[in-house]
PDB file of C-alpha atoms in Angstrom:
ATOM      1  CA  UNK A 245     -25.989 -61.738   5.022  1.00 97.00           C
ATOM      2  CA  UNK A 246     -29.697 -60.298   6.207  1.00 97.00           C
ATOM      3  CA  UNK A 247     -28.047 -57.885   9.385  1.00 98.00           C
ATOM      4  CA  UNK A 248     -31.640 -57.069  10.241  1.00 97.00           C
ATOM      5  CA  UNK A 249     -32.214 -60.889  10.636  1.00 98.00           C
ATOM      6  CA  UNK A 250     -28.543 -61.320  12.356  1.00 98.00           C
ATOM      7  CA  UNK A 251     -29.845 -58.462  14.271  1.00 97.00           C
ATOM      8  CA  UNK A 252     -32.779 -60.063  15.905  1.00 97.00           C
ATOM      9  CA  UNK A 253     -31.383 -63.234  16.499  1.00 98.00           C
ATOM     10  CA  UNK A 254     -27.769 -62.007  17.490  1.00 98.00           C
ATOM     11  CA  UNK A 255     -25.758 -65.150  18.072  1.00 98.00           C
ATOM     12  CA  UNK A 256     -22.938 -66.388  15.633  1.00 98.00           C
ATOM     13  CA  UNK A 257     -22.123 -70.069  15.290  1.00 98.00           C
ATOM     14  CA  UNK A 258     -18.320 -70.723  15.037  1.00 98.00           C
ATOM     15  CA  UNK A 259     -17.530 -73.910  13.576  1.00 98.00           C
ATOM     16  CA  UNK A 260     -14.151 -75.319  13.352  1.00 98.00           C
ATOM     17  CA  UNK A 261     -11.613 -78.155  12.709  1.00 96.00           C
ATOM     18  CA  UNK A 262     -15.281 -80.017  11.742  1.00 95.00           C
ATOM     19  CA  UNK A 263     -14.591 -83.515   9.702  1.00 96.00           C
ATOM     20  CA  UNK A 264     -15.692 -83.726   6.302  1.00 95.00           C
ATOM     21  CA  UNK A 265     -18.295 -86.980   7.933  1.00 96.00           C
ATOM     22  CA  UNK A 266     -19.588 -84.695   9.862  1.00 97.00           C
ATOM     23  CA  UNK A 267     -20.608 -81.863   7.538  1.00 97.00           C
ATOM     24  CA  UNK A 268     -24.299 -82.699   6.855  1.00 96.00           C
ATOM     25  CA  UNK A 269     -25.543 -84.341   9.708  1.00 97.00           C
ATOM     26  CA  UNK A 270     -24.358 -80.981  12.062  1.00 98.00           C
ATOM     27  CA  UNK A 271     -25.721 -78.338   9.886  1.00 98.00           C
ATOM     28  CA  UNK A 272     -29.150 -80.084  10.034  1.00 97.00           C
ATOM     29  CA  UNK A 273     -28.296 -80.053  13.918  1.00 98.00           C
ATOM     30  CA  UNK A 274     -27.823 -76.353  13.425  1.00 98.00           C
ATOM     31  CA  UNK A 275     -30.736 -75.309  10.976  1.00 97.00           C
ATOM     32  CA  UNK A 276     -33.122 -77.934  13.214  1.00 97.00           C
ATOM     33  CA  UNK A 277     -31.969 -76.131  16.265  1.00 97.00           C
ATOM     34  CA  UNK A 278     -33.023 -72.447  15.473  1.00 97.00           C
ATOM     35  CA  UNK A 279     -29.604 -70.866  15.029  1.00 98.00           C
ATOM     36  CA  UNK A 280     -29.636 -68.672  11.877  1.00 98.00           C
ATOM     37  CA  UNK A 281     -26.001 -67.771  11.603  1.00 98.00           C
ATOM     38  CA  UNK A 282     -22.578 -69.559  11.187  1.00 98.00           C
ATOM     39  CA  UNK A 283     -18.800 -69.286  10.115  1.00 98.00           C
ATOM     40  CA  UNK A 284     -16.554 -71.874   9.071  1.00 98.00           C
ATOM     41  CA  UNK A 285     -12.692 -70.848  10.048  1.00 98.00           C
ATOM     42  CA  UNK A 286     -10.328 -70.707   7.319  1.00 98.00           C
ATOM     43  CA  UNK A 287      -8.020 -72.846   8.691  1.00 97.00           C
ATOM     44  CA  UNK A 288     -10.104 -75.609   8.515  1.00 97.00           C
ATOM     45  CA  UNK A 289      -9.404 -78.286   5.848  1.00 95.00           C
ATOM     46  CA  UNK A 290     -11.723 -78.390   3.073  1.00 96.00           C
ATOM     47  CA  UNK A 291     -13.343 -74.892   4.799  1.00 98.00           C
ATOM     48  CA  UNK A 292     -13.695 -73.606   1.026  1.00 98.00           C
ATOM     49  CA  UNK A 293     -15.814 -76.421   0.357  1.00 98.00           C
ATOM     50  CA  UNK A 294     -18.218 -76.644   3.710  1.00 98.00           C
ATOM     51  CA  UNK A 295     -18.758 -72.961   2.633  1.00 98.00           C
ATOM     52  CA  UNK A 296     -19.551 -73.626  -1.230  1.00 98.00           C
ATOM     53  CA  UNK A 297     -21.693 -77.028   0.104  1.00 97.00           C
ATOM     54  CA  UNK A 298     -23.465 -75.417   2.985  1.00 97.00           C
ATOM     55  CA  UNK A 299     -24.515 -72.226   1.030  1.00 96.00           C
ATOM     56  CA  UNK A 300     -25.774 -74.889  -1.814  1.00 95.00           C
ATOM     57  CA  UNK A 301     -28.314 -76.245   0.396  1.00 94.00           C
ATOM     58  CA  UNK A 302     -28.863 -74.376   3.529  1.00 95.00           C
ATOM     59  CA  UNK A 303     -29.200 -70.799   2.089  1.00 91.00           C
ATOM     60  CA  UNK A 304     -32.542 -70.621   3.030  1.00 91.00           C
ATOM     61  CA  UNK A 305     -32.394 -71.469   6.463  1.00 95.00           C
ATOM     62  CA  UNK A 306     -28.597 -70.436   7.306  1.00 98.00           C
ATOM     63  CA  UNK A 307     -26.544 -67.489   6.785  1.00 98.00           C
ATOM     64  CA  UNK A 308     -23.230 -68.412   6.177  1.00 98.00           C
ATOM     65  CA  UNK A 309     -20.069 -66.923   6.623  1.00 98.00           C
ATOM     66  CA  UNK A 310     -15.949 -67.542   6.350  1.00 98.00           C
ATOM     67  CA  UNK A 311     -13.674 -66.749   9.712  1.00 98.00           C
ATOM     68  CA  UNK A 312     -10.235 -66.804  10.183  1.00 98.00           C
ATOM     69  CA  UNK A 313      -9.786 -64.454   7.621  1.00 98.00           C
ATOM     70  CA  UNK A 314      -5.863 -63.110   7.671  1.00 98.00           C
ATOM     71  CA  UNK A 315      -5.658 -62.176   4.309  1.00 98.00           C
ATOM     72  CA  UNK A 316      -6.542 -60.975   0.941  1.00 98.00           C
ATOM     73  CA  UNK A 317      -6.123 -64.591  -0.502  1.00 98.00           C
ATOM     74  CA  UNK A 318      -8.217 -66.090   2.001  1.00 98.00           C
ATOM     75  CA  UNK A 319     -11.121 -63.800   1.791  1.00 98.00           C
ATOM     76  CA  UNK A 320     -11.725 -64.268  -2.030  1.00 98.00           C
ATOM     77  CA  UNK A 321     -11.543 -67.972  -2.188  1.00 98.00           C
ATOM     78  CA  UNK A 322     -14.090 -67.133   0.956  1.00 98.00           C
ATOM     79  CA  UNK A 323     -16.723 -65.317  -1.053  1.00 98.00           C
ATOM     80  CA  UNK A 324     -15.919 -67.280  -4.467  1.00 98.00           C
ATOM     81  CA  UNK A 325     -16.987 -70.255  -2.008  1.00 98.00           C
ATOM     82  CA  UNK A 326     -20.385 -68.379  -1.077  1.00 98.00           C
ATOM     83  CA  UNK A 327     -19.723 -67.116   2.146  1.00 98.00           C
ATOM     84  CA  UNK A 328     -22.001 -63.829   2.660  1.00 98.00           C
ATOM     85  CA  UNK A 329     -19.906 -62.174   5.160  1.00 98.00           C
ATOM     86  CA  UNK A 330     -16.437 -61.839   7.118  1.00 98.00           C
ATOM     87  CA  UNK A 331     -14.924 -62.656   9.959  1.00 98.00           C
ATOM     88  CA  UNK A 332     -11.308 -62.113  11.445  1.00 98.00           C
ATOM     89  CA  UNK A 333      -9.559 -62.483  15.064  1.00 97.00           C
ATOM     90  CA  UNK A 334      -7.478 -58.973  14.108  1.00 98.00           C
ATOM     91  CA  UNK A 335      -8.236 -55.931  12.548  1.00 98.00           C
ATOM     92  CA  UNK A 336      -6.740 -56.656   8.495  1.00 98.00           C
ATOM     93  CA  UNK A 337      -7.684 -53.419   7.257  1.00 98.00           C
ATOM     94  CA  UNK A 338      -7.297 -54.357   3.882  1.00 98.00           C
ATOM     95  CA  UNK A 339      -9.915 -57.303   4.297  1.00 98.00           C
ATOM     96  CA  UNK A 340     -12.054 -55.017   6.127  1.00 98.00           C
ATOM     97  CA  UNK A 341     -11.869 -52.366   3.336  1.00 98.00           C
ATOM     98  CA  UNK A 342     -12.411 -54.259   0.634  1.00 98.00           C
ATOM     99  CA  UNK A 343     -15.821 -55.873   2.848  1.00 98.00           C
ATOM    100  CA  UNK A 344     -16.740 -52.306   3.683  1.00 98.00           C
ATOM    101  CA  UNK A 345     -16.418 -50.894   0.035  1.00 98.00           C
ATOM    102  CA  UNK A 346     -18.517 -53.942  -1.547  1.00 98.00           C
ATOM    103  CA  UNK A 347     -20.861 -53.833   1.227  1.00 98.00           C
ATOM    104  CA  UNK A 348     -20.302 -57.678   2.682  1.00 98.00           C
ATOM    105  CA  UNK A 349     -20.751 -57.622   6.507  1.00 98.00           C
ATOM    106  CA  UNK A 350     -17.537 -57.953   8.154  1.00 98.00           C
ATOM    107  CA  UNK A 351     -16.120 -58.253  11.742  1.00 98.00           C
ATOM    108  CA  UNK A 352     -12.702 -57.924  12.882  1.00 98.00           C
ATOM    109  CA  UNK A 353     -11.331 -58.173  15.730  1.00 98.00           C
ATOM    110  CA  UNK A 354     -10.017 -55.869  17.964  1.00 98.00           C
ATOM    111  CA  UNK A 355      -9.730 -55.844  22.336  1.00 97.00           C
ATOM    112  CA  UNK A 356      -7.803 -52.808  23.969  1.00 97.00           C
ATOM    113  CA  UNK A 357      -9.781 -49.570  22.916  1.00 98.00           C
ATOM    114  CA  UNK A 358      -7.204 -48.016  20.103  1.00 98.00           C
ATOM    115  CA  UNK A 359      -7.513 -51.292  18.002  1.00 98.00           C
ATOM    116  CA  UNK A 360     -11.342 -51.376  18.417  1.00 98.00           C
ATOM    117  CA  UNK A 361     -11.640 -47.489  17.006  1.00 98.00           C
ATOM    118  CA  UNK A 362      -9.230 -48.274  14.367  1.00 98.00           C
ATOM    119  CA  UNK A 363     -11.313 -51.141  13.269  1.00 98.00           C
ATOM    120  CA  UNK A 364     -14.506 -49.481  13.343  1.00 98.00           C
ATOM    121  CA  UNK A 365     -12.979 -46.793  11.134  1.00 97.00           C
ATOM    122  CA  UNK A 366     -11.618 -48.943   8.542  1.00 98.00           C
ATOM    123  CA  UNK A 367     -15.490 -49.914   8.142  1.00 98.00           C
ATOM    124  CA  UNK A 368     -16.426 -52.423  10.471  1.00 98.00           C
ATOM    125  CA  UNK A 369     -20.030 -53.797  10.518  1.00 98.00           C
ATOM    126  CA  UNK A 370     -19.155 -54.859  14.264  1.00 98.00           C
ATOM    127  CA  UNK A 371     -15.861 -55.077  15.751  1.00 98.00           C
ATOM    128  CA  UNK A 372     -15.643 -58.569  17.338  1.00 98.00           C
ATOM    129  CA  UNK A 373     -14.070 -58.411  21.152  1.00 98.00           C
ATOM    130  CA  UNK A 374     -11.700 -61.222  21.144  1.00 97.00           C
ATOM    131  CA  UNK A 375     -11.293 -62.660  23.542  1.00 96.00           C
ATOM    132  CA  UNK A 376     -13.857 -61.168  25.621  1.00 97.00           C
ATOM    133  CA  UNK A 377     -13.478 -63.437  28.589  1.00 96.00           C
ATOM    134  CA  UNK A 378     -10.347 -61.671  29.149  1.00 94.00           C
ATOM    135  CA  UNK A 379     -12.195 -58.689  30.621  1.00 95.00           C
ATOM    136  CA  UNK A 380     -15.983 -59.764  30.932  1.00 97.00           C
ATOM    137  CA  UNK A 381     -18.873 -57.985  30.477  1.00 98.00           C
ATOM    138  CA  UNK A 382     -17.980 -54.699  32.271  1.00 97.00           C
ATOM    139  CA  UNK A 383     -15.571 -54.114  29.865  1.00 98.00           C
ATOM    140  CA  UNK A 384     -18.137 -54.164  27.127  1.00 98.00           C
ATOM    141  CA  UNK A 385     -19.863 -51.253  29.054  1.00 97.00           C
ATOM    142  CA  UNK A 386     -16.544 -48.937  30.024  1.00 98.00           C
ATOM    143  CA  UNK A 387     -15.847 -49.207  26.114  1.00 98.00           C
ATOM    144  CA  UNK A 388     -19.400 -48.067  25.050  1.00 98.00           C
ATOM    145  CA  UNK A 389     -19.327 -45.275  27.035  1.00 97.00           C
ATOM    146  CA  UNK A 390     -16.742 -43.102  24.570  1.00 97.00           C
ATOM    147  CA  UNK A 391     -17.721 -45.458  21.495  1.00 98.00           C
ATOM    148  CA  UNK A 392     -21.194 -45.707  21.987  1.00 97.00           C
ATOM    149  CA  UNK A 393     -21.753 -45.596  17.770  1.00 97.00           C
ATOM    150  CA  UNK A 394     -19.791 -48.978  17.738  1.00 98.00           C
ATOM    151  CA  UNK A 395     -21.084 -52.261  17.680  1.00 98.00           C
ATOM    152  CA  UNK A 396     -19.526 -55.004  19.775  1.00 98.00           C
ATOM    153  CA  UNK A 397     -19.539 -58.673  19.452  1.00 98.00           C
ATOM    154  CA  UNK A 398     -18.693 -60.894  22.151  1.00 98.00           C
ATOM    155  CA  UNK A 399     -16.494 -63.523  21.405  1.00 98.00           C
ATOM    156  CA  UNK A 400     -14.895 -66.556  23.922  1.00 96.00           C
ATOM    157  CA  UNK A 401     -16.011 -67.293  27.295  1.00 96.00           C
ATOM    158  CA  UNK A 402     -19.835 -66.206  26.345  1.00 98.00           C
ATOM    159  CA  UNK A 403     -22.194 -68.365  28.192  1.00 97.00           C
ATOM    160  CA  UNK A 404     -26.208 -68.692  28.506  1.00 97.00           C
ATOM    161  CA  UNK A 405     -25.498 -67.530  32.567  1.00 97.00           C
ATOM    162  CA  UNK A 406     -23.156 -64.307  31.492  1.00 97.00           C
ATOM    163  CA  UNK A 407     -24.974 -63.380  27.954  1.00 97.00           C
ATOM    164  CA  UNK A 408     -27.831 -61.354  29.511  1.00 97.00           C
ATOM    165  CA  UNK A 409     -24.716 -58.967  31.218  1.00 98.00           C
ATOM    166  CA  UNK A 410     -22.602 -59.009  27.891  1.00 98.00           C
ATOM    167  CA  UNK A 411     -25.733 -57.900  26.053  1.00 98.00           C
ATOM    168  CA  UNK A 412     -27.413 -55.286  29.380  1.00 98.00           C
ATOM    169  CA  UNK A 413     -23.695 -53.621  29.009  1.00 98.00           C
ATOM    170  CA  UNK A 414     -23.810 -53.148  25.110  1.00 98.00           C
ATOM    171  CA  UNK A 415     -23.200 -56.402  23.009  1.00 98.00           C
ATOM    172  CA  UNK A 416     -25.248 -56.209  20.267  1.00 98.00           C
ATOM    173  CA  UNK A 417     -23.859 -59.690  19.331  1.00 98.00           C
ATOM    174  CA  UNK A 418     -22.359 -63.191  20.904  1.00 98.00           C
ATOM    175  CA  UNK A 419     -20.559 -65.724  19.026  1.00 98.00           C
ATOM    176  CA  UNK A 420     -20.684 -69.110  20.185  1.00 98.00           C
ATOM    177  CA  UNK A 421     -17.753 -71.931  19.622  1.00 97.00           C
ATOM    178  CA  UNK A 422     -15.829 -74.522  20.921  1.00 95.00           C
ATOM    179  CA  UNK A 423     -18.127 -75.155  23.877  1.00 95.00           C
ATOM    180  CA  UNK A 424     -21.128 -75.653  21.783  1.00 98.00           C
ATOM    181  CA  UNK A 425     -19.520 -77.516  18.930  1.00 98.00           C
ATOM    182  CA  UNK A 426     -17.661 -79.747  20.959  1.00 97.00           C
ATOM    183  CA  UNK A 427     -15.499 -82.279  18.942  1.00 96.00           C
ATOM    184  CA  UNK A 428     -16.211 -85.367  21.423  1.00 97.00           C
ATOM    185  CA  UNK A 429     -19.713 -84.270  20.781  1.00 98.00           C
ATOM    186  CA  UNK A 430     -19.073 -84.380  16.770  1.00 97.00           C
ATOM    187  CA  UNK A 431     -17.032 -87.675  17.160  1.00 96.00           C
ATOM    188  CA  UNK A 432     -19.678 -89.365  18.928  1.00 97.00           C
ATOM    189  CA  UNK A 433     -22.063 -88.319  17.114  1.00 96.00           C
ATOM    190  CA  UNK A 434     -24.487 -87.278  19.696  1.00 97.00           C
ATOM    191  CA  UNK A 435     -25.583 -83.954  17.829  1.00 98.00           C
ATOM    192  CA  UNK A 436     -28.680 -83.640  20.087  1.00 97.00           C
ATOM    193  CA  UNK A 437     -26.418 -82.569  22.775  1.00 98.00           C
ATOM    194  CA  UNK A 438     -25.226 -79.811  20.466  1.00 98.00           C
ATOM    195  CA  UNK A 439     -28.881 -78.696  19.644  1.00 98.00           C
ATOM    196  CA  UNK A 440     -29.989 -78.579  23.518  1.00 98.00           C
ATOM    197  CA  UNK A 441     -27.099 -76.723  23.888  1.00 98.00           C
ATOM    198  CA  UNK A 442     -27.811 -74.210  20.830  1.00 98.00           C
ATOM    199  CA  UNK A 443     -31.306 -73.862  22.385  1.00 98.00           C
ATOM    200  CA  UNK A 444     -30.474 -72.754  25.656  1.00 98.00           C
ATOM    201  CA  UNK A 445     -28.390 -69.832  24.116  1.00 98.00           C
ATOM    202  CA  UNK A 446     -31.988 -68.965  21.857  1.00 98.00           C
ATOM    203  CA  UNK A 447     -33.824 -69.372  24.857  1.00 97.00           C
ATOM    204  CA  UNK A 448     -31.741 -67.151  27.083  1.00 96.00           C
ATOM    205  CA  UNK A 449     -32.202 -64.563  24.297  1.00 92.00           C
TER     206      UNK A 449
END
């Protein structure tokens, strides 16, 4: 994973439960769409190989990446599949050390303050708030102001109306899911809906 590229265009595609039928035609959706960075969750069937496929063909224009992660056994059958960097809803610290010490990007989880520290000290590239719709964007700022060295990433209930206040009260990243990928969506195939909606995340960037 390219951070300085994440960095720039800070929004993380979360893509689960997708069928196999679907695989292809979404992650031209995706790439076609301008979104740069996506996760497939563990606990999808066949996740292992959407990684290994996706990272085949659409290295150039995607990074990609394994969620879910709850375990030592899932993250190596994560990066043996290609995945370039980590994602968890909990801090695992011994996921996040093993990320930290072979320098893959990685980003737990974490929500009341003591969990967030703890993750960021285990070696956290950004500690994921999840679910961040619990509390809303003020949160993001009260927890910036002791922990303003660590990097937050928004995660559930992140819209193109509330983004601008996630990121104006110290975000330095959104992750975008169910609401974007939406399974009637994939079922239907109607994958232009899922691009407009990609795009008006990019544009409210």
């Amino acid at each position: 994973m390219d951070l300085a590229r994440f960095r720039k265009k800070p929004i993380l595609g979360i893509l689960r439960g997708i069928p196999k039928n679907a695989l292809e035609p979404l992650l031209d959706t995706i790439a076609a769409s301008g979104l740069e960075t996506i996760e497939f969750t563990m606990n999808t069937q066949g996740a292992a190989g959407f990684i290994r496929q996706a990272a085949r063909r659409y290295a150039q224009k995607l990074m990609i990446g394994a969620g879910t992660v709850l375990n030592m056994k899932d993250l190596k059958v994560a990066l043996d599949a290609g995945a370039t960097f980590i994602v968890s809803p909990v801090l695992v610290k011994p996921v996040v050390r093993y990320c930290a010490k072979h320098k893959i990007p990685v980003f737990p989880g974490a929500l009341i303050p003591s969990d967030i520290y703890a993750a960021w000290q285990a070696g956290a590239t950004m500690v994921k708030v999840f679910p961040a719709n619990c509390f809303g964007p003020d949160y993001f700022r009260e927890i910036k102001g002791p922990f303003q060295q660590i990097e937050l990433l928004a995660c559930a209930g992140v819209t193109p109306e509330n983004m601008k206040d996630y990121f104006k009260n110290g975000a330095s990243a959104i992750a975008i899911g169910g609401s974007v990928f939406r399974k009637e969506w994939i079922a239907a195939g109607k994958f232009h809906l899922i691009r407009q909606k990609i795009q008006t995340y990019l544009k409210a960037l």
